[in-house]
Coordinates of C-alpha atoms in Angstrom, one line a residue:
Chain A
M1 CA 58.3 19.3 -54.9
I2 CA 61.9 20.2 -55.5
G3 CA 60.9 22.2 -58.9
G4 CA 61.1 25.3 -59.8
G5 CA 64.5 24.9 -60.5
G6 CA 64.6 27.7 -63.2
V7 CA 63.3 30.4 -60.9
A8 CA 66.1 29.3 -58.7
Q9 CA 68.6 30.4 -61.1
Q10 CA 66.9 33.3 -62.0
A11 CA 67.5 34.6 -58.3
R12 CA 71.3 33.7 -58.6
P13 CA 72.7 37.0 -59.5
N14 CA 70.8 38.3 -56.1
E15 CA 72.2 35.9 -54.2
A16 CA 75.6 36.8 -54.4
R17 CA 75.0 40.1 -52.7
P18 CA 72.1 40.5 -50.7
N19 CA 70.6 43.3 -49.5
E20 CA 73.5 45.6 -50.4
A21 CA 71.1 47.7 -52.2
K22 CA 68.0 49.0 -51.0
P23 CA 65.2 47.6 -53.3
R24 CA 65.0 50.3 -56.2
G25 CA 61.3 51.7 -57.2
M26 CA 59.8 48.4 -55.4
A27 CA 57.3 49.1 -52.8
A28 CA 56.0 46.8 -50.6
G29 CA 52.2 47.2 -52.7
E30 CA 53.8 45.6 -55.4
A31 CA 53.5 41.9 -54.1
G32 CA 50.6 40.9 -55.6
L33 CA 48.2 38.5 -53.7
G34 CA 48.5 35.7 -56.2
E35 CA 52.0 36.0 -56.1
I36 CA 52.0 35.9 -52.1
L37 CA 49.7 32.6 -52.2
R38 CA 52.3 31.4 -54.4
V39 CA 55.2 32.1 -52.8
F40 CA 54.1 30.6 -49.6
V41 CA 52.6 27.5 -51.3
T42 CA 55.9 26.6 -52.3
L43 CA 57.5 27.6 -49.2
G44 CA 55.1 25.1 -47.1
M45 CA 56.0 22.2 -49.6
L46 CA 59.3 22.6 -48.9
S47 CA 60.0 22.8 -45.3
F48 CA 60.7 19.2 -43.8
G49 CA 61.4 19.3 -39.6
G50 CA 61.9 23.0 -39.4
G51 CA 64.2 25.5 -41.3
L52 CA 61.6 27.2 -43.2
S53 CA 63.1 30.7 -42.1
G54 CA 65.5 30.2 -43.9
W55 CA 63.6 29.4 -47.2
I56 CA 61.0 32.2 -46.5
H57 CA 64.1 34.8 -45.7
R58 CA 65.5 33.4 -49.3
E59 CA 62.3 34.1 -51.2
V60 CA 60.9 37.2 -49.7
V61 CA 64.3 39.1 -48.5
V62 CA 66.7 38.3 -50.9
K63 CA 64.7 36.7 -54.2
R64 CA 62.0 39.5 -54.4
R65 CA 63.3 42.0 -52.2
W66 CA 59.3 42.4 -50.6
M67 CA 60.9 43.7 -47.1
G68 CA 64.6 44.4 -45.7
D69 CA 66.0 42.9 -43.6
E70 CA 65.8 44.2 -40.4
A71 CA 62.1 44.4 -41.0
F72 CA 62.2 40.1 -41.2
L73 CA 64.6 40.0 -38.3
A74 CA 61.8 42.1 -36.3
G75 CA 59.5 39.9 -37.4
I76 CA 61.2 36.9 -36.6
A77 CA 61.7 37.7 -32.9
L78 CA 57.8 38.5 -33.0
C79 CA 56.8 35.8 -34.1
Q80 CA 59.1 33.8 -31.6
V81 CA 57.6 35.5 -28.7
L82 CA 53.9 35.3 -29.4
P83 CA 52.2 32.1 -29.4
G84 CA 51.5 30.1 -32.7
P85 CA 53.7 28.0 -34.4
N86 CA 56.5 29.9 -35.8
A87 CA 56.4 29.5 -39.7
V88 CA 53.1 30.5 -39.4
N89 CA 53.1 33.3 -38.1
L90 CA 56.5 34.9 -40.1
A91 CA 53.8 33.9 -43.2
L92 CA 51.1 35.9 -41.6
Y93 CA 53.6 38.9 -40.4
I94 CA 54.9 38.8 -44.0
G95 CA 51.4 39.0 -45.6
Q96 CA 49.7 41.5 -43.3
Q97 CA 52.9 43.7 -43.6
L98 CA 53.1 43.2 -47.5
R99 CA 49.4 43.7 -48.2
G100 CA 47.2 43.7 -44.7
L101 CA 44.8 41.1 -44.0
P102 CA 44.4 39.6 -47.6
G103 CA 48.2 39.4 -47.9
A104 CA 47.8 37.1 -44.6
A105 CA 45.0 35.6 -45.4
M106 CA 46.7 34.4 -48.7
A107 CA 49.8 33.8 -46.7
F108 CA 48.4 31.4 -44.0
L109 CA 46.4 29.6 -46.7
G110 CA 49.6 29.1 -49.2
I111 CA 51.5 28.0 -45.9
L112 CA 49.1 25.5 -44.9
G113 CA 46.8 24.3 -47.2
P114 CA 48.5 22.7 -49.2
P115 CA 50.9 20.7 -46.2
F116 CA 47.5 20.0 -44.5
L117 CA 46.1 17.6 -47.4
F118 CA 49.7 16.4 -48.1
I119 CA 49.9 14.7 -44.6
L120 CA 46.3 13.5 -44.7
G121 CA 47.2 11.5 -47.7
L122 CA 50.5 10.2 -45.8
A123 CA 48.5 9.1 -42.8
L124 CA 46.4 7.3 -45.7
A125 CA 49.4 6.1 -47.1
Y126 CA 50.8 5.1 -43.8
G127 CA 47.2 3.5 -42.9
W128 CA 47.5 1.0 -46.2
G129 CA 50.9 -0.1 -44.4
A130 CA 53.4 1.7 -46.5
G131 CA 57.0 1.3 -45.4
M132 CA 58.4 4.5 -43.8
A133 CA 62.0 3.3 -42.5
G134 CA 64.1 4.1 -45.3
F135 CA 62.1 7.1 -46.1
G136 CA 62.5 8.3 -42.4
V137 CA 65.9 8.2 -43.1
V138 CA 66.0 10.7 -46.3
L139 CA 63.4 13.1 -45.0
G140 CA 66.2 13.1 -41.8
G141 CA 68.9 14.2 -43.9
L142 CA 66.6 16.7 -45.7
A143 CA 65.5 18.3 -42.6
V144 CA 69.3 18.8 -42.0
A145 CA 69.5 20.8 -45.4
G146 CA 66.9 22.7 -44.0
L147 CA 68.2 23.5 -41.0
A148 CA 71.8 24.7 -43.2
N149 CA 69.0 27.5 -44.4
S150 CA 68.3 28.9 -41.2
L151 CA 71.9 29.0 -40.3
T152 CA 72.7 30.7 -43.5
V153 CA 70.0 33.3 -42.7
A154 CA 71.8 33.8 -39.2
A155 CA 75.1 34.1 -40.8
R156 CA 73.9 36.5 -43.4
A157 CA 72.2 39.1 -41.0
G158 CA 75.4 38.5 -38.3
R159 CA 77.6 39.9 -41.3
R160 CA 75.2 43.3 -40.7
L161 CA 75.5 43.3 -37.0
R162 CA 77.7 45.9 -35.5
G163 CA 79.8 45.7 -32.6
V164 CA 80.6 43.4 -29.6
R165 CA 77.3 44.4 -27.7
A166 CA 75.1 43.3 -30.6
W167 CA 77.4 40.1 -30.5
G168 CA 77.3 39.7 -26.7
I169 CA 72.8 39.5 -27.1
V170 CA 73.5 36.9 -29.7
V171 CA 75.9 34.7 -27.3
L172 CA 73.6 35.2 -24.5
V173 CA 70.6 34.6 -26.7
C174 CA 71.7 31.2 -28.4
V175 CA 73.4 29.8 -25.0
A176 CA 71.0 30.4 -22.7
V177 CA 67.9 28.9 -25.4
G178 CA 70.0 26.3 -27.4
V179 CA 72.6 24.9 -24.9
L180 CA 71.1 25.3 -21.3
R181 CA 67.9 24.6 -22.5
W182 CA 65.9 27.4 -20.1
P183 CA 62.6 28.3 -21.1
M184 CA 62.7 30.9 -23.9
L185 CA 60.0 33.3 -22.6
P186 CA 61.9 34.5 -19.8
V187 CA 65.3 34.9 -22.0
V188 CA 63.7 37.2 -24.4
A189 CA 62.2 38.9 -21.4
V190 CA 65.3 40.0 -20.6
A191 CA 67.2 40.2 -23.8
I192 CA 64.9 42.4 -26.0
P193 CA 64.8 45.2 -23.5
L194 CA 68.6 45.0 -22.8
S195 CA 69.6 44.9 -26.7
L196 CA 67.0 48.1 -27.0
A197 CA 69.1 49.6 -24.6
L198 CA 72.4 48.8 -25.2
S199 CA 71.9 50.0 -29.1
W200 CA 69.4 52.7 -28.3
H201 CA 71.3 55.5 -28.5
E202 CA 73.6 54.6 -31.4
H203 CA 73.0 56.2 -35.0
V204 CA 70.4 54.9 -36.8
Chain B
M1 CA 29.4 9.9 -29.1
S2 CA 27.8 11.9 -32.2
M3 CA 30.1 13.6 -34.7
F4 CA 29.1 17.5 -33.5
E5 CA 30.3 16.0 -29.7
R6 CA 33.2 14.5 -31.1
L7 CA 34.2 18.2 -32.8
L8 CA 33.4 20.0 -30.0
A9 CA 35.6 18.6 -28.0
L10 CA 38.5 18.7 -30.8
I11 CA 37.6 22.4 -30.8
L12 CA 38.0 22.4 -26.9
V13 CA 40.9 20.9 -26.7
F14 CA 43.5 22.7 -29.3
A15 CA 41.3 26.3 -29.6
P16 CA 43.0 27.1 -25.3
L17 CA 46.8 25.0 -26.5
S18 CA 47.3 27.5 -29.7
L19 CA 47.4 30.4 -26.9
V20 CA 49.9 28.4 -25.2
S21 CA 51.9 27.4 -27.9
L22 CA 54.4 29.5 -27.0
G23 CA 58.0 29.1 -29.0
G24 CA 56.5 26.7 -31.7
G25 CA 54.4 24.1 -31.8
T26 CA 56.9 21.2 -29.6
S27 CA 55.9 23.5 -26.5
I28 CA 52.4 21.8 -26.8
F29 CA 52.7 18.1 -28.0
A30 CA 53.1 16.4 -24.5
E31 CA 49.5 18.2 -23.6
M32 CA 48.2 17.4 -27.2
Q33 CA 49.3 13.7 -26.4
R34 CA 47.8 13.2 -23.0
Q35 CA 44.6 14.8 -24.3
A36 CA 44.4 12.8 -27.3
V37 CA 45.1 9.4 -25.3
E38 CA 44.0 10.0 -22.1
V39 CA 41.4 12.1 -21.1
H40 CA 39.4 11.1 -24.7
G41 CA 41.1 8.0 -25.4
W42 CA 41.0 8.7 -29.3
M43 CA 43.8 6.7 -30.0
T44 CA 46.4 4.3 -28.2
A45 CA 50.0 6.3 -27.2
R46 CA 51.5 3.9 -29.6
T47 CA 49.4 5.6 -32.6
F48 CA 50.2 9.3 -31.4
N49 CA 53.9 8.3 -31.4
E50 CA 53.2 7.1 -34.9
L51 CA 51.2 9.8 -36.2
F52 CA 54.5 12.0 -34.8
A53 CA 56.8 10.2 -37.0
I54 CA 54.3 11.2 -40.0
S55 CA 53.8 14.9 -39.2
R56 CA 58.0 14.9 -38.9
A57 CA 58.5 13.4 -42.3
A58 CA 55.7 15.4 -43.8
P59 CA 56.3 19.2 -45.1
G60 CA 54.7 22.0 -43.7
P61 CA 55.0 23.1 -39.3
G62 CA 55.2 19.7 -37.1
S63 CA 52.2 21.2 -35.5
L64 CA 49.9 19.8 -38.0
I65 CA 50.4 16.4 -36.4
S66 CA 46.9 18.5 -34.8
A67 CA 45.4 17.2 -38.4
L68 CA 46.0 14.0 -38.0
V69 CA 44.6 13.7 -34.1
G70 CA 41.3 15.5 -35.3
W71 CA 41.6 12.7 -38.5
E72 CA 41.9 10.1 -36.3
A73 CA 39.3 11.4 -33.9
A74 CA 36.5 12.4 -36.3
G75 CA 37.7 12.4 -40.5
F76 CA 38.5 15.2 -42.2
L77 CA 35.8 17.0 -40.2
G78 CA 37.7 16.7 -37.3
A79 CA 40.9 17.2 -39.1
T80 CA 39.9 20.7 -40.2
A81 CA 38.1 21.7 -36.8
A82 CA 41.6 21.0 -35.0
A83 CA 43.7 22.5 -37.2
L84 CA 41.8 25.6 -37.2
S85 CA 41.4 25.6 -34.1
L86 CA 44.6 25.3 -33.3
Y87 CA 46.0 28.1 -35.8
L88 CA 43.2 31.0 -35.6
P89 CA 43.7 32.3 -31.9
S90 CA 47.4 32.4 -32.3
S91 CA 46.9 33.8 -35.8
A92 CA 44.5 36.6 -34.5
L93 CA 46.9 37.5 -31.7
L94 CA 50.0 37.9 -34.3
L95 CA 47.7 40.0 -36.7
A96 CA 46.4 42.5 -33.9
V97 CA 50.5 43.1 -33.0
G98 CA 51.3 42.8 -36.8
G99 CA 48.8 45.5 -37.7
W100 CA 49.5 48.1 -34.7
W101 CA 53.5 47.6 -35.8
R102 CA 52.6 48.1 -39.6
R103 CA 50.7 51.5 -38.9
R104 CA 54.2 52.8 -37.2
G105 CA 55.3 53.1 -41.5
D106 CA 59.0 53.5 -41.4
S107 CA 60.1 55.8 -38.3
P108 CA 63.2 56.7 -36.3
V109 CA 61.6 54.3 -33.5
R110 CA 60.7 51.6 -35.1
R111 CA 64.0 51.5 -37.2
R112 CA 65.6 51.7 -33.7
I113 CA 63.6 48.5 -32.3
E114 CA 64.3 46.5 -35.2
R115 CA 67.7 47.3 -34.6
G116 CA 67.9 46.4 -31.0
L117 CA 65.6 43.4 -31.8
A118 CA 68.0 41.8 -34.9
P119 CA 70.4 40.1 -32.3
V120 CA 68.2 38.8 -30.5
A121 CA 66.5 37.2 -33.3
V122 CA 69.9 35.5 -34.6
G123 CA 70.6 34.6 -31.0
L124 CA 67.5 32.4 -31.5
I125 CA 67.7 31.4 -34.9
L126 CA 70.9 29.7 -34.1
A127 CA 69.0 28.3 -30.5
G128 CA 66.5 26.4 -33.0
V129 CA 68.8 24.7 -35.1
L130 CA 71.1 23.4 -32.3
T131 CA 67.2 22.7 -30.4
L132 CA 66.3 20.9 -33.9
M133 CA 69.6 19.0 -34.1
R134 CA 69.2 17.5 -30.8
A135 CA 65.3 16.7 -30.9
D136 CA 66.8 14.4 -34.1
G137 CA 69.4 12.8 -32.6
A138 CA 72.0 14.0 -34.5
G139 CA 75.0 12.7 -35.0
W140 CA 78.6 14.2 -36.3
L141 CA 78.0 13.3 -39.8
D142 CA 74.8 15.2 -39.3
Y143 CA 76.6 18.2 -38.1
L144 CA 79.4 17.7 -41.0
L145 CA 76.1 17.6 -43.8
L146 CA 74.7 20.9 -41.8
L147 CA 78.1 22.9 -41.9
S148 CA 79.0 22.1 -45.5
C149 CA 75.3 22.5 -46.5
T150 CA 75.4 26.5 -44.7
A151 CA 78.8 26.9 -46.3
A152 CA 77.7 25.6 -49.7
L153 CA 74.9 28.0 -49.5
L154 CA 76.6 30.9 -48.3
G155 CA 79.0 30.6 -51.4
G156 CA 75.6 31.3 -53.3
A157 CA 74.9 27.5 -54.4
S158 CA 70.9 27.2 -55.0
P159 CA 69.0 25.7 -52.1
Y160 CA 66.8 22.9 -54.7
L161 CA 70.5 21.6 -55.9
V162 CA 72.0 21.3 -52.1
M163 CA 68.5 19.3 -51.2
L164 CA 69.3 17.4 -54.0
A165 CA 72.6 16.2 -53.2
V166 CA 71.3 15.6 -50.0
A167 CA 68.8 13.0 -50.9
L168 CA 71.0 11.3 -53.0
L169 CA 74.0 10.9 -50.4
Y170 CA 71.6 9.8 -47.8
I171 CA 70.0 6.9 -50.4
G172 CA 73.5 6.0 -51.1
L173 CA 73.8 5.9 -47.5
L174 CA 71.1 3.5 -46.7
R175 CA 72.0 1.3 -49.7
G176 CA 75.6 0.9 -48.2
G177 CA 73.7 -0.3 -45.0
W178 CA 74.1 2.8 -43.3
P179 CA 73.0 3.5 -40.1

């Protein structure tokens, strides 16, 4: 599950300065269907207790440059607003933007297929009386590391945000949803038009 | 109850839940529990809690608990029916909106919308991290770990190495009698 260290090392030169340059000569069309499937199979098996958007960002935006930060973040907002699990939605969105319906199908199969079989296997093992107490604590730690991935995306995306108004929106949404625990939909229904209105006339 | 009736019941429970699962899977756990335990009697409340623990421990989205509920109710077919019913309706809606978005191409309007959405997305990511940390009952050690891992990742560390280090750290803590 933690395999693929070689791939991780290859990508490190890119990680130092993510997205500073636009991908040169790399069109979205170059993401092969098999490659999309492979990437999302890995991603599906890597996510513990949330934090998957961080892994997806790393594979799709930082390492492979299949899409830019802006398109990725728009996908995050879209996927949270629409019903459905965010990670599955994000996989569908990316697959579809890259290769249309077949791409979306590959991403869907990749992110859900292996975990689906894995969780049934785990249920079987649990039924046979496998102890889970210590296992749970370690997985809880891994979940925190996964969340650190998400925080990294927020930090990297945050560096690109300009101005007090954009940061005001960040704080507003984070406090309302994360601290005050207001329902997300009404908050987003106010925050999106507000954010669009505040930034619309700035130079693109 | 026949197998067919059980599968039909699973589909009728999970397909509507799909379209109200706003903000991720967690919003529908309460209703899923009520349906599986009280309405249909597929399992006891205790079993449901155990399934929840399993779904938290397994890789993949937490909403895969639907597969476990289906498994308890009707075996492998039940697991497949429940998972597909939960994922397909919301996926169809997302693809409809995403298809429209894709046809916009790289227009100035699209770039303006993307720029306006970015701060909302960043705020939502931060809120999500906070919510999940609280749901897991995180203590100061977990927050310290979260910040150290984030600093390491921002410094260019491989997430695989970070995960490995965290796993070893927690195994060490367990051996030392913590928590």
